[in-house]
Amino acid sequence: MDPKPMTDTVIHTQLAVIGSGMAGMAAAIFARNRGITTVQVGRTSEMSFASGCLDLFSTLPGHPPRVFADPFEGIAALVKARPKHPYAHVTQDQIRNGFQEFTRFMAQAGICFHGPDRDVNQQMITPAGTLKPTWQVPAAMIAGARAVAENQRIGLVDIQGLKGFGARQMAQTLKTKLPGITGATIAFPGRETAGDLMYERLAWDLETPAVMDRFIQRLRPHADPVEVLGLPAVLSLYRFEAQRRVLEQALGRPVFEIPTLSPSVTGMRMKEAFLGKPGGTGHHHFPVAVSGITRDRDGFGFLVTRGQEPVEIRARYLILATGRFLGQGLGVTADRITERLFNLPVTQPSGRAGWLCRDFFDPEGHPVNRAGIETDGFFRPLDAAGSVFDSRMYAAGSILAHQDWKREKSGSGIAIASAFRTVSHLTSS
Ligand SMILES: Cc1cc2nc3c(=O)[nH]c(=O)nc-3n(C[C@H](O)[C@H](O)[C@H](O)COP(=O)(O)OP(=O)(O)OC[C@H]3O[C@@H](n4cnc5c(N)ncnc54)[C@H](O)[C@@H]3O)c2cc1C
């Protein structure tokens, strides 16, 4: 007999993805491509912090840390040093196929990513004036990565009143590596006396052709002496490619955007590419937090709301992609780190005193940033006895133990690779 429905409206689905960050998004895309009906829940706000570049791997934390130009060479060394790392459960082919499928979807949704010609990380300029290694760079930023690789004369321009983006200071910091780089400030047309400016406001303003024309006039003196021009990412949430082409044509040289500090327009573009388009991935998405997920012989059940209406979801499989602390997949009670939805055991230091290293910048990384849940080789969470908790349930992304994505520069890579592996496995089971 079927379990009694909790509400009048019940959605039966093959898969429930809990989480709408990078891992949840990748899982939903892979499921869609395999014809798996999917309901996804979770807020996408975490993605609004991300730079919009897809990191794979660059740094093996340690004393000293080892930085790898070739991420696959790095992953091989990482897995040797940390055999429980999530990358130990995926092959190089699975990683490559996952990235290929993910970026193909993104290209169809309007964001084209550029990988390197060889297996070497690309370098992108950050608003802190540093170079960050990354694997896949969106078209909006690719001229910057190429200019760094070819040591071109780069002009950085910031906008008066825009916080967290100082072109002169960035240029100063980068000069040792890029001697030809310069920095300048312009006033934004029509906002000369506005005080603090928000990125979104400027993106909207630039939709007006007259504002764009005056913006170009103000950029021109700084563009003329350089080979390529770098701007804070303010070129529209949706028409960024068309806007960049207008600038490039008018200025006669490549223009690239630099991701801004949070909220990041480039991160928001990914979110919009995924969910904002009519039709989108064709799956149900509910931007809510869920709790009290039940399990029975048919699968998983939980309640969401659509407007004021409660809707019951019944799913055969479940992927837990709820993230770590920021995403709220993990929480803290007294001095323990807990998994918030199923109370799964969390691998963690034995007490709060062990969470952090004495040195904030310790190159080994803080143990708390490797906390997470244990899984088997197919990313199925384990219970306290070390057995698979539920063979129909998987985990993906930063909730997984034994990885420090921030230090390793592996955030999107772990999310995409683990999501790819889980969806491939549940399809074959
Ligand atoms: C500031 C910043 C910059 C970054 N820059 C980069 C970068 O340049 N390159 C890169 O590759 N990666 C970057 N990342 C990392 C990347 O964006 C992801 O955070 C990371 O890959 C982890 O993704 P995730 O999906 O596992 O978790 P999260 O992104 O944390 O997502 C967790 C999801 O689970 C949902 N959730 C949690 N609990 C519930 C619940 N009970 N019910 C429903 N939903 C729930 C949340 O709402 C959220 O949607 C950056 C991250 C940050 C914070």
Tab-separated table of C-alpha atoms and ligand atoms in Angstrom:
chain	number	residue	atom	x	y	z
A	1	MET	CA	0.000	0.000	0.000
A	2	ASP	CA	1.302	3.499	-0.879
A	3	PRO	CA	2.206	5.731	2.077
A	4	LYS	CA	-0.606	8.195	2.887
A	5	PRO	CA	-0.007	11.522	1.056
A	6	MET	CA	0.821	14.497	3.283
A	7	THR	CA	-0.906	17.007	0.964
A	8	ASP	CA	-3.356	17.177	-1.944
A	9	THR	CA	-0.528	17.851	-4.412
A	10	VAL	CA	2.114	15.173	-4.747
A	11	ILE	CA	4.974	15.220	-7.250
A	12	HIS	CA	6.452	11.810	-7.976
A	13	THR	CA	9.959	12.038	-9.333
A	14	GLN	CA	12.906	9.750	-9.894
A	15	LEU	CA	15.426	12.056	-8.248
A	16	ALA	CA	15.417	14.748	-5.562
A	17	VAL	CA	18.458	17.020	-5.498
A	18	ILE	CA	18.774	18.823	-2.186
A	19	GLY	CA	20.875	21.912	-2.844
A	20	SER	CA	21.141	24.457	-5.647
A	21	GLY	CA	24.799	25.412	-5.410
A	22	MET	CA	27.376	24.271	-7.939
A	23	ALA	CA	27.039	20.584	-6.998
A	24	GLY	CA	23.227	20.585	-7.018
A	25	MET	CA	23.164	22.506	-10.269
A	26	ALA	CA	25.606	20.082	-11.922
A	27	ALA	CA	23.625	17.085	-10.645
A	28	ALA	CA	20.372	18.508	-12.053
A	29	ILE	CA	22.028	19.108	-15.439
A	30	PHE	CA	23.459	15.578	-15.606
A	31	ALA	CA	20.099	14.112	-14.572
A	32	ARG	CA	18.279	16.152	-17.216
A	33	ASN	CA	20.684	14.951	-19.909
A	34	ARG	CA	19.919	11.345	-18.943
A	35	GLY	CA	16.147	11.820	-18.944
A	36	ILE	CA	15.856	11.426	-15.150
A	37	THR	CA	12.881	13.325	-13.760
A	38	THR	CA	14.175	15.660	-11.065
A	39	VAL	CA	12.941	17.923	-8.313
A	40	GLN	CA	15.537	20.302	-6.930
A	41	VAL	CA	15.311	22.389	-3.768
A	42	GLY	CA	17.557	25.030	-2.219
A	43	ARG	CA	18.517	28.641	-2.545
A	44	THR	CA	21.092	29.605	-5.154
A	45	SER	CA	22.482	32.524	-3.179
A	46	GLU	CA	25.874	30.875	-2.508
A	47	MET	CA	26.622	30.939	-6.199
A	48	SER	CA	26.333	34.711	-6.148
A	49	PHE	CA	29.659	34.767	-4.281
A	50	ALA	CA	31.595	32.753	-6.835
A	51	SER	CA	33.895	34.271	-9.446
A	52	GLY	CA	32.257	32.486	-12.365
A	53	CYS	CA	35.457	30.575	-13.210
A	54	LEU	CA	35.514	26.806	-12.787
A	55	ASP	CA	38.434	25.665	-10.632
A	56	LEU	CA	39.675	22.099	-10.898
A	57	PHE	CA	42.798	21.853	-8.745
A	58	SER	CA	46.003	23.739	-8.205
A	59	THR	CA	47.389	23.505	-4.678
A	60	LEU	CA	48.212	20.570	-2.427
A	61	PRO	CA	48.150	22.071	1.076
A	62	GLY	CA	51.149	21.240	3.266
A	63	HIS	CA	54.491	22.462	4.572
A	64	PRO	CA	55.344	23.748	2.030
A	65	PRO	CA	52.245	23.721	-0.199
A	66	ARG	CA	52.795	22.316	-3.687
A	67	VAL	CA	51.364	24.315	-6.567
A	68	PHE	CA	50.701	22.406	-9.795
A	69	ALA	CA	50.361	24.014	-13.200
A	70	ASP	CA	48.805	20.778	-14.523
A	71	PRO	CA	45.727	20.075	-12.385
A	72	PHE	CA	45.646	16.380	-13.312
A	73	GLU	CA	49.242	15.921	-12.228
A	74	GLY	CA	48.240	17.721	-9.023
A	75	ILE	CA	45.205	15.511	-8.475
A	76	ALA	CA	47.387	12.396	-8.822
A	77	ALA	CA	49.720	13.741	-6.117
A	78	LEU	CA	46.763	14.819	-3.981
A	79	VAL	CA	45.107	11.412	-4.083
A	80	LYS	CA	48.401	9.776	-3.148
A	81	ALA	CA	48.819	12.105	-0.167
A	82	ARG	CA	45.119	12.086	0.811
A	83	PRO	CA	43.600	8.790	-0.333
A	84	LYS	CA	40.184	9.646	1.115
A	85	HIS	CA	39.875	12.868	-0.892
A	86	PRO	CA	36.714	12.944	-3.113
A	87	TYR	CA	38.935	13.026	-6.214
A	88	ALA	CA	40.101	9.513	-5.217
A	89	HIS	CA	36.653	8.247	-6.250
A	90	VAL	CA	36.688	9.629	-9.787
A	91	THR	CA	38.814	8.897	-12.814
A	92	GLN	CA	40.426	11.533	-14.976
A	93	ASP	CA	37.960	10.635	-17.751
A	94	GLN	CA	34.988	11.159	-15.429
A	95	ILE	CA	36.313	14.572	-14.444
A	96	ARG	CA	36.855	15.573	-18.067
A	97	ASN	CA	33.479	14.215	-19.180
A	98	GLY	CA	31.721	15.963	-16.296
A	99	PHE	CA	33.314	19.305	-17.188
A	100	GLN	CA	32.523	18.812	-20.868
A	101	GLU	CA	28.868	18.066	-20.215
A	102	PHE	CA	28.511	20.898	-17.709
A	103	THR	CA	30.142	23.513	-19.925
A	104	ARG	CA	28.141	22.337	-22.957
A	105	PHE	CA	24.951	23.013	-21.031
A	106	MET	CA	26.259	26.405	-19.917
A	107	ALA	CA	27.181	27.335	-23.495
A	108	GLN	CA	23.629	26.576	-24.604
A	109	ALA	CA	22.418	28.746	-21.739
A	110	GLY	CA	24.619	31.655	-22.882
A	111	ILE	CA	27.882	31.281	-20.908
A	112	CYS	CA	30.756	29.926	-22.997
A	113	PHE	CA	33.692	28.583	-21.036
A	114	HIS	CA	37.215	28.371	-22.425
A	115	GLY	CA	39.503	25.596	-21.262
A	116	PRO	CA	43.270	25.757	-21.723
A	117	ASP	CA	44.933	24.451	-24.907
A	118	ARG	CA	47.081	22.092	-22.835
A	119	ASP	CA	46.446	20.644	-19.350
A	120	VAL	CA	47.710	23.784	-17.654
A	121	ASN	CA	45.667	26.007	-15.363
A	122	GLN	CA	44.901	29.475	-16.664
A	123	GLN	CA	45.621	32.552	-14.536
A	124	MET	CA	42.974	35.172	-13.912
A	125	ILE	CA	43.310	38.561	-12.294
A	126	THR	CA	41.384	38.899	-9.029
A	127	PRO	CA	40.067	42.122	-7.477
A	128	ALA	CA	42.738	41.643	-4.782
A	129	GLY	CA	45.394	42.173	-7.455
A	130	THR	CA	46.544	38.566	-7.377
A	131	LEU	CA	46.614	35.873	-10.047
A	132	LYS	CA	44.340	32.926	-9.383
A	133	PRO	CA	44.794	29.589	-11.129
A	134	THR	CA	41.629	28.193	-12.629
A	135	TRP	CA	40.620	25.603	-15.228
A	136	GLN	CA	37.705	27.000	-17.231
A	137	VAL	CA	37.287	30.724	-17.851
A	138	PRO	CA	34.058	32.306	-19.138
A	139	ALA	CA	34.296	34.208	-22.424
A	140	ALA	CA	33.791	37.476	-20.531
A	141	MET	CA	37.182	36.972	-18.827
A	142	ILE	CA	39.185	35.030	-21.378
A	143	ALA	CA	40.992	38.029	-22.896
A	144	GLY	CA	42.422	38.687	-19.420
A	145	ALA	CA	43.717	35.133	-19.012
A	146	ARG	CA	45.295	35.289	-22.499
A	147	ALA	CA	46.830	38.690	-21.809
A	148	VAL	CA	48.404	37.333	-18.612
A	149	ALA	CA	49.751	34.270	-20.442
A	150	GLU	CA	51.235	36.444	-23.211
A	151	ASN	CA	52.401	39.217	-20.871
A	152	GLN	CA	50.531	41.865	-22.858
A	153	ARG	CA	50.124	45.512	-21.916
A	154	ILE	CA	46.977	45.397	-19.790
A	155	GLY	CA	45.029	48.482	-18.703
A	156	LEU	CA	42.802	48.090	-15.654
A	157	VAL	CA	40.076	50.660	-15.090
A	158	ASP	CA	37.959	51.066	-11.988
A	159	ILE	CA	34.934	53.233	-11.306
A	160	GLN	CA	34.836	55.980	-8.747
A	161	GLY	CA	32.528	54.974	-5.882
A	162	LEU	CA	32.645	51.248	-6.665
A	163	LYS	CA	33.899	49.488	-3.544
A	164	GLY	CA	36.362	46.602	-3.465
A	165	PHE	CA	37.927	47.224	-6.859
A	166	GLY	CA	40.988	49.500	-6.985
A	167	ALA	CA	42.631	49.370	-10.434
A	168	ARG	CA	45.770	51.309	-9.431
A	169	GLN	CA	46.362	49.177	-6.378
A	170	MET	CA	45.749	45.986	-8.359
A	171	ALA	CA	48.189	47.114	-11.049
A	172	GLN	CA	50.775	48.014	-8.419
A	173	THR	CA	50.556	44.559	-6.855
A	174	LEU	CA	50.664	42.777	-10.219
A	175	LYS	CA	53.564	44.804	-11.669
A	176	THR	CA	56.243	42.357	-10.577
A	177	LYS	CA	54.610	39.641	-12.692
A	178	LEU	CA	53.098	41.833	-15.424
A	179	PRO	CA	55.403	44.832	-15.967
A	180	GLY	CA	53.168	46.400	-18.639
A	181	ILE	CA	50.054	46.652	-16.469
A	182	THR	CA	48.530	50.032	-15.575
A	183	GLY	CA	45.560	51.190	-13.507
A	184	ALA	CA	43.187	54.152	-13.801
A	185	THR	CA	39.881	55.433	-12.418
A	186	ILE	CA	36.947	56.904	-14.308
A	187	ALA	CA	33.717	58.513	-13.109
A	188	PHE	CA	30.624	56.625	-14.249
A	189	PRO	CA	28.434	58.735	-16.567
A	190	GLY	CA	25.497	60.178	-14.680
A	191	ARG	CA	26.738	58.856	-11.320
A	192	GLU	CA	29.646	61.249	-10.806
A	193	THR	CA	28.372	62.471	-7.429
A	194	ALA	CA	26.402	59.415	-6.387
A	195	GLY	CA	28.760	58.262	-3.628
A	196	ASP	CA	28.909	54.488	-3.180
A	197	LEU	CA	27.885	52.579	-6.309
A	198	MET	CA	26.492	49.067	-6.624
A	199	TYR	CA	27.531	46.732	-9.448
A	200	GLU	CA	23.950	45.827	-10.342
A	201	ARG	CA	23.011	49.520	-10.690
A	202	LEU	CA	25.820	50.124	-13.183
A	203	ALA	CA	24.881	47.024	-15.174
A	204	TRP	CA	21.339	48.368	-15.512
A	205	ASP	CA	22.582	51.874	-16.437
A	206	LEU	CA	24.740	50.463	-19.240
A	207	GLU	CA	21.650	49.024	-20.894
A	208	THR	CA	20.860	52.596	-21.961
A	209	PRO	CA	22.801	53.224	-25.230
A	210	ALA	CA	23.500	56.889	-24.381
A	211	VAL	CA	25.113	55.859	-21.084
A	212	MET	CA	27.128	53.188	-22.880
A	213	ASP	CA	28.362	55.790	-25.402
A	214	ARG	CA	29.568	58.120	-22.655
A	215	PHE	CA	31.128	55.191	-20.794
A	216	ILE	CA	33.109	54.345	-23.942
A	217	GLN	CA	34.283	57.959	-24.290
A	218	ARG	CA	35.611	57.878	-20.752
A	219	LEU	CA	37.358	54.556	-21.268
A	220	ARG	CA	38.997	55.534	-24.574
A	221	PRO	CA	42.014	57.490	-23.213
A	222	HIS	CA	42.885	54.516	-20.987
A	223	ALA	CA	42.348	51.953	-23.728
A	224	ASP	CA	44.457	53.649	-26.417
A	225	PRO	CA	47.908	53.004	-24.847
A	226	VAL	CA	47.271	49.335	-23.968
A	227	GLU	CA	46.650	46.064	-25.820
A	228	VAL	CA	43.759	44.856	-23.712
A	229	LEU	CA	41.408	46.528	-21.227
A	230	GLY	CA	40.146	45.024	-17.949
A	231	LEU	CA	37.016	46.270	-16.179
A	232	PRO	CA	35.089	45.255	-13.078
A	233	ALA	CA	32.311	42.856	-14.110
A	234	VAL	CA	29.441	45.299	-14.581
A	235	LEU	CA	28.311	44.413	-18.107
A	236	SER	CA	24.750	43.259	-17.622
A	237	LEU	CA	23.398	40.132	-16.024
A	238	TYR	CA	21.991	38.824	-19.313
A	239	ARG	CA	23.421	40.666	-22.347
A	240	PHE	CA	27.023	40.676	-21.184
A	241	GLU	CA	28.402	39.172	-24.412
A	242	ALA	CA	26.637	41.725	-26.621
A	243	GLN	CA	27.709	44.563	-24.312
A	244	ARG	CA	31.320	43.428	-24.348
A	245	ARG	CA	31.282	43.239	-28.157
A	246	VAL	CA	30.017	46.843	-28.290
A	247	LEU	CA	32.922	47.936	-26.101
A	248	GLU	CA	35.506	45.932	-28.046
A	249	GLN	CA	34.346	47.298	-31.381
A	250	ALA	CA	34.318	50.887	-30.142
A	251	LEU	CA	37.688	50.642	-28.402
A	252	GLY	CA	39.375	48.470	-31.035
A	253	ARG	CA	40.900	45.962	-28.613
A	254	PRO	CA	39.849	43.026	-26.445
A	255	VAL	CA	38.004	43.862	-23.245
A	256	PHE	CA	37.686	41.517	-20.303
A	257	GLU	CA	35.811	41.587	-17.041
A	258	ILE	CA	37.266	40.875	-13.623
A	259	PRO	CA	34.944	39.221	-11.110
A	260	THR	CA	33.991	41.561	-8.332
A	261	LEU	CA	33.697	40.886	-4.638
A	262	SER	CA	30.359	39.582	-3.374
A	263	PRO	CA	27.764	39.860	-4.626
A	264	SER	CA	29.463	38.869	-7.838
A	265	VAL	CA	27.723	39.620	-11.140
A	266	THR	CA	29.646	36.771	-12.788
A	267	GLY	CA	28.370	34.292	-10.178
A	268	MET	CA	24.827	35.613	-10.599
A	269	ARG	CA	25.072	35.088	-14.354
A	270	MET	CA	25.688	31.367	-13.768
A	271	LYS	CA	22.675	31.183	-11.507
A	272	GLU	CA	20.521	32.978	-14.070
A	273	ALA	CA	21.831	30.802	-16.918
A	274	PHE	CA	20.763	27.765	-14.920
A	275	LEU	CA	17.413	28.840	-13.557
A	276	GLY	CA	16.461	32.148	-15.097
A	277	LYS	CA	15.681	31.088	-18.644
A	278	PRO	CA	12.140	30.082	-19.600
A	279	GLY	CA	12.142	26.303	-19.968
A	280	GLY	CA	15.500	26.145	-18.143
A	281	THR	CA	16.490	22.592	-17.336
A	282	GLY	CA	12.849	21.524	-17.482
A	283	HIS	CA	12.896	20.236	-13.906
A	284	HIS	CA	10.971	21.426	-10.861
A	285	HIS	CA	12.957	23.833	-8.705
A	286	PHE	CA	11.786	25.063	-5.305
A	287	PRO	CA	13.955	27.802	-3.752
A	288	VAL	CA	13.224	26.663	-0.198
A	289	ALA	CA	14.940	24.838	2.648
A	290	VAL	CA	13.520	21.453	3.527
A	291	SER	CA	13.551	19.441	6.725
A	292	GLY	CA	12.096	16.215	8.069
A	293	ILE	CA	12.878	14.085	5.009
A	294	THR	CA	11.306	10.658	5.450
A	295	ARG	CA	12.539	7.354	4.012
A	296	ASP	CA	10.523	4.251	3.228
A	297	ARG	CA	10.719	1.338	0.822
A	298	ASP	CA	9.691	3.540	-2.132
A	299	GLY	CA	12.220	6.259	-1.515
A	300	PHE	CA	12.230	9.705	0.088
A	301	GLY	CA	9.447	12.121	0.986
A	302	PHE	CA	9.368	15.758	2.046
A	303	LEU	CA	7.266	18.892	1.858
A	304	VAL	CA	7.955	22.080	-0.079
A	305	THR	CA	5.769	25.083	-0.732
A	306	ARG	CA	4.660	26.585	-4.051
A	307	GLY	CA	3.419	30.043	-3.144
A	308	GLN	CA	1.146	29.271	-0.201
A	309	GLU	CA	0.457	25.735	-1.339
A	310	PRO	CA	2.174	22.776	0.325
A	311	VAL	CA	3.472	20.209	-2.153
A	312	GLU	CA	4.687	16.751	-1.269
A	313	ILE	CA	7.711	15.397	-3.121
A	314	ARG	CA	8.232	11.668	-3.413
A	315	ALA	CA	11.546	10.622	-4.943
A	316	ARG	CA	13.167	7.278	-5.626
A	317	TYR	CA	16.740	8.633	-5.293
A	318	LEU	CA	18.210	11.567	-3.422
A	319	ILE	CA	21.408	13.548	-3.871
A	320	LEU	CA	22.533	15.531	-0.849
A	321	ALA	CA	24.317	18.629	-2.146
A	322	THR	CA	23.721	20.922	0.813
A	323	GLY	CA	27.251	22.313	1.071
A	324	ARG	CA	29.305	22.919	4.180
A	325	PHE	CA	28.784	25.804	6.619
A	326	LEU	CA	27.907	28.581	4.153
A	327	GLY	CA	25.423	26.371	2.324
A	328	GLN	CA	24.181	25.110	5.713
A	329	GLY	CA	24.597	21.422	5.002
A	330	LEU	CA	26.712	21.304	8.160
A	331	GLY	CA	25.895	23.023	11.435
A	332	VAL	CA	27.428	23.302	14.874
A	333	THR	CA	25.929	22.257	18.193
A	334	ALA	CA	27.974	22.745	21.368
A	335	ASP	CA	31.394	21.571	20.191
A	336	ARG	CA	30.319	19.136	17.479
A	337	ILE	CA	29.822	19.638	13.769
A	338	THR	CA	26.617	17.991	12.602
A	339	GLU	CA	25.005	17.111	9.306
A	340	ARG	CA	21.681	18.888	9.415
A	341	LEU	CA	19.259	16.818	7.357
A	342	PHE	CA	19.909	13.157	8.195
A	343	ASN	CA	22.231	13.523	11.168
A	344	LEU	CA	24.887	11.610	9.239
A	345	PRO	CA	28.206	11.184	11.039
A	346	VAL	CA	30.606	14.033	10.239
A	347	THR	CA	34.358	13.451	10.081
A	348	GLN	CA	35.883	16.247	12.156
A	349	PRO	CA	38.593	17.082	14.687
A	350	SER	CA	37.960	15.528	18.119
A	351	GLY	CA	37.105	18.877	19.752
A	352	ARG	CA	36.711	22.568	18.995
A	353	ALA	CA	40.331	23.180	20.008
A	354	GLY	CA	41.386	21.170	16.966
A	355	TRP	CA	39.315	23.088	14.429
A	356	LEU	CA	41.792	25.820	13.654
A	357	CYS	CA	45.572	25.981	13.321
A	358	ARG	CA	47.367	28.517	15.511
A	359	ASP	CA	48.551	30.364	12.402
A	360	PHE	CA	45.609	31.716	10.411
A	361	PHE	CA	47.634	31.384	7.191
A	362	ASP	CA	48.947	27.896	7.975
A	363	PRO	CA	49.631	26.367	4.519
A	364	GLU	CA	48.305	23.012	5.724
A	365	GLY	CA	44.809	24.546	6.026
A	366	HIS	CA	42.500	24.439	9.047
A	367	PRO	CA	41.170	20.963	9.954
A	368	VAL	CA	37.617	22.353	10.226
A	369	ASN	CA	37.774	23.043	6.496
A	370	ARG	CA	38.170	19.341	5.800
A	371	ALA	CA	35.140	18.321	7.873
A	372	GLY	CA	32.335	16.557	6.062
A	373	ILE	CA	30.589	13.292	5.493
A	374	GLU	CA	32.192	9.979	4.585
A	375	THR	CA	31.013	8.068	1.542
A	376	ASP	CA	31.769	4.884	-0.334
A	377	GLY	CA	33.421	5.009	-3.741
A	378	PHE	CA	30.104	5.905	-5.416
A	379	PHE	CA	29.574	8.892	-3.089
A	380	ARG	CA	26.906	7.141	-1.015
A	381	PRO	CA	27.052	8.449	2.583
A	382	LEU	CA	28.141	6.046	5.309
A	383	ASP	CA	26.505	5.582	8.703
A	384	ALA	CA	28.281	5.419	12.068
A	385	ALA	CA	29.100	1.734	11.505
A	386	GLY	CA	30.758	2.532	8.167
A	387	SER	CA	27.972	0.935	6.090
A	388	VAL	CA	26.091	2.637	3.267
A	389	PHE	CA	23.350	4.692	4.988
A	390	ASP	CA	20.832	4.173	2.176
A	391	SER	CA	21.795	2.718	-1.196
A	392	ARG	CA	19.446	5.173	-2.944
A	393	MET	CA	21.127	8.233	-1.491
A	394	TYR	CA	24.249	10.050	-2.710
A	395	ALA	CA	26.230	13.141	-1.719
A	396	ALA	CA	28.076	15.663	-3.876
A	397	GLY	CA	30.079	18.848	-3.511
A	398	SER	CA	31.559	20.612	-0.525
A	399	ILE	CA	29.686	18.528	2.069
A	400	LEU	CA	32.177	15.712	1.324
A	401	ALA	CA	34.955	15.156	3.888
A	402	HIS	CA	38.728	15.273	3.343
A	403	GLN	CA	38.814	18.234	0.941
A	404	ASP	CA	39.628	21.889	1.459
A	405	TRP	CA	38.319	23.306	-1.806
A	406	LYS	CA	39.181	26.883	-0.979
A	407	ARG	CA	42.865	26.143	-0.446
A	408	GLU	CA	43.103	23.519	-3.153
A	409	LYS	CA	41.252	25.727	-5.672
A	410	SER	CA	39.009	22.785	-6.418
A	411	GLY	CA	35.463	24.082	-5.616
A	412	SER	CA	33.725	23.571	-8.946
A	413	GLY	CA	35.862	20.557	-9.808
A	414	ILE	CA	34.788	18.575	-6.749
A	415	ALA	CA	31.183	19.685	-7.229
A	416	ILE	CA	31.046	18.731	-10.925
A	417	ALA	CA	33.068	15.508	-10.665
A	418	SER	CA	31.142	14.129	-7.668
A	419	ALA	CA	27.788	15.087	-9.220
A	420	PHE	CA	28.798	13.409	-12.477
A	421	ARG	CA	29.839	10.232	-10.668
A	422	THR	CA	26.642	10.063	-8.573
A	423	VAL	CA	24.272	10.616	-11.486
A	424	SER	CA	26.175	8.125	-13.661
A	425	HIS	CA	25.993	5.543	-10.895
A	426	LEU	CA	22.324	5.962	-10.079
A	427	THR	CA	21.537	5.717	-13.797
A	428	SER	CA	23.283	2.366	-13.974
A	429	SER	CA	21.801	0.963	-10.718
B	1	LIG	C1	33.303	33.598	-2.035
B	1	LIG	C2	33.359	32.348	-2.860
B	1	LIG	C3	34.066	32.350	-4.053
B	1	LIG	C4	34.139	31.194	-4.821
B	1	LIG	N1	34.854	31.225	-5.972
B	1	LIG	C5	34.964	30.105	-6.704
B	1	LIG	C6	35.722	30.097	-7.909
B	1	LIG	O1	36.283	31.102	-8.329
B	1	LIG	N2	35.823	28.941	-8.611
B	1	LIG	C7	35.240	27.777	-8.163
B	1	LIG	O2	35.391	26.755	-8.808
B	1	LIG	N3	34.505	27.755	-7.024
B	1	LIG	C8	34.362	28.879	-6.285
B	1	LIG	N4	33.627	28.871	-5.132
B	1	LIG	C9	33.068	27.587	-4.671
B	1	LIG	C10	31.762	27.185	-5.323
B	1	LIG	O3	30.950	28.281	-5.663
B	1	LIG	C11	30.902	26.309	-4.392
B	1	LIG	O4	30.673	26.978	-3.195
B	1	LIG	C12	31.548	25.055	-4.010
B	1	LIG	O5	31.927	24.438	-5.203
B	1	LIG	C13	30.557	24.186	-3.190
B	1	LIG	O6	29.341	24.007	-3.861
B	1	LIG	P1	28.188	23.135	-3.242
B	1	LIG	O7	27.096	23.087	-4.247
B	1	LIG	O8	28.726	21.856	-2.729
B	1	LIG	O9	27.671	23.913	-1.931
B	1	LIG	P2	26.977	25.330	-1.755
B	1	LIG	O10	27.351	26.253	-2.838
B	1	LIG	O11	27.256	25.735	-0.370
B	1	LIG	O12	25.411	25.027	-1.933
B	1	LIG	C14	24.639	24.361	-0.968
B	1	LIG	C15	23.184	24.381	-1.400
B	1	LIG	O13	22.412	23.580	-0.506
B	1	LIG	C16	21.243	24.278	-0.136
B	1	LIG	N5	20.736	23.738	1.128
B	1	LIG	C17	21.392	23.557	2.301
B	1	LIG	N6	20.573	23.033	3.218
B	1	LIG	C18	19.370	22.877	2.616
B	1	LIG	C19	18.103	22.377	3.044
B	1	LIG	N7	17.903	21.941	4.268
B	1	LIG	N8	17.086	22.367	2.161
B	1	LIG	C20	17.261	22.801	0.886
B	1	LIG	N9	18.439	23.264	0.434
B	1	LIG	C21	19.476	23.308	1.292
B	1	LIG	C22	21.669	25.723	-0.111
B	1	LIG	O14	20.546	26.607	-0.175
B	1	LIG	C23	22.535	25.758	-1.372
B	1	LIG	O15	21.706	25.899	-2.489
B	1	LIG	C24	33.505	30.013	-4.373
B	1	LIG	C25	32.760	30.026	-3.195
B	1	LIG	C26	32.688	31.156	-2.434
B	1	LIG	C27	31.918	31.109	-1.162
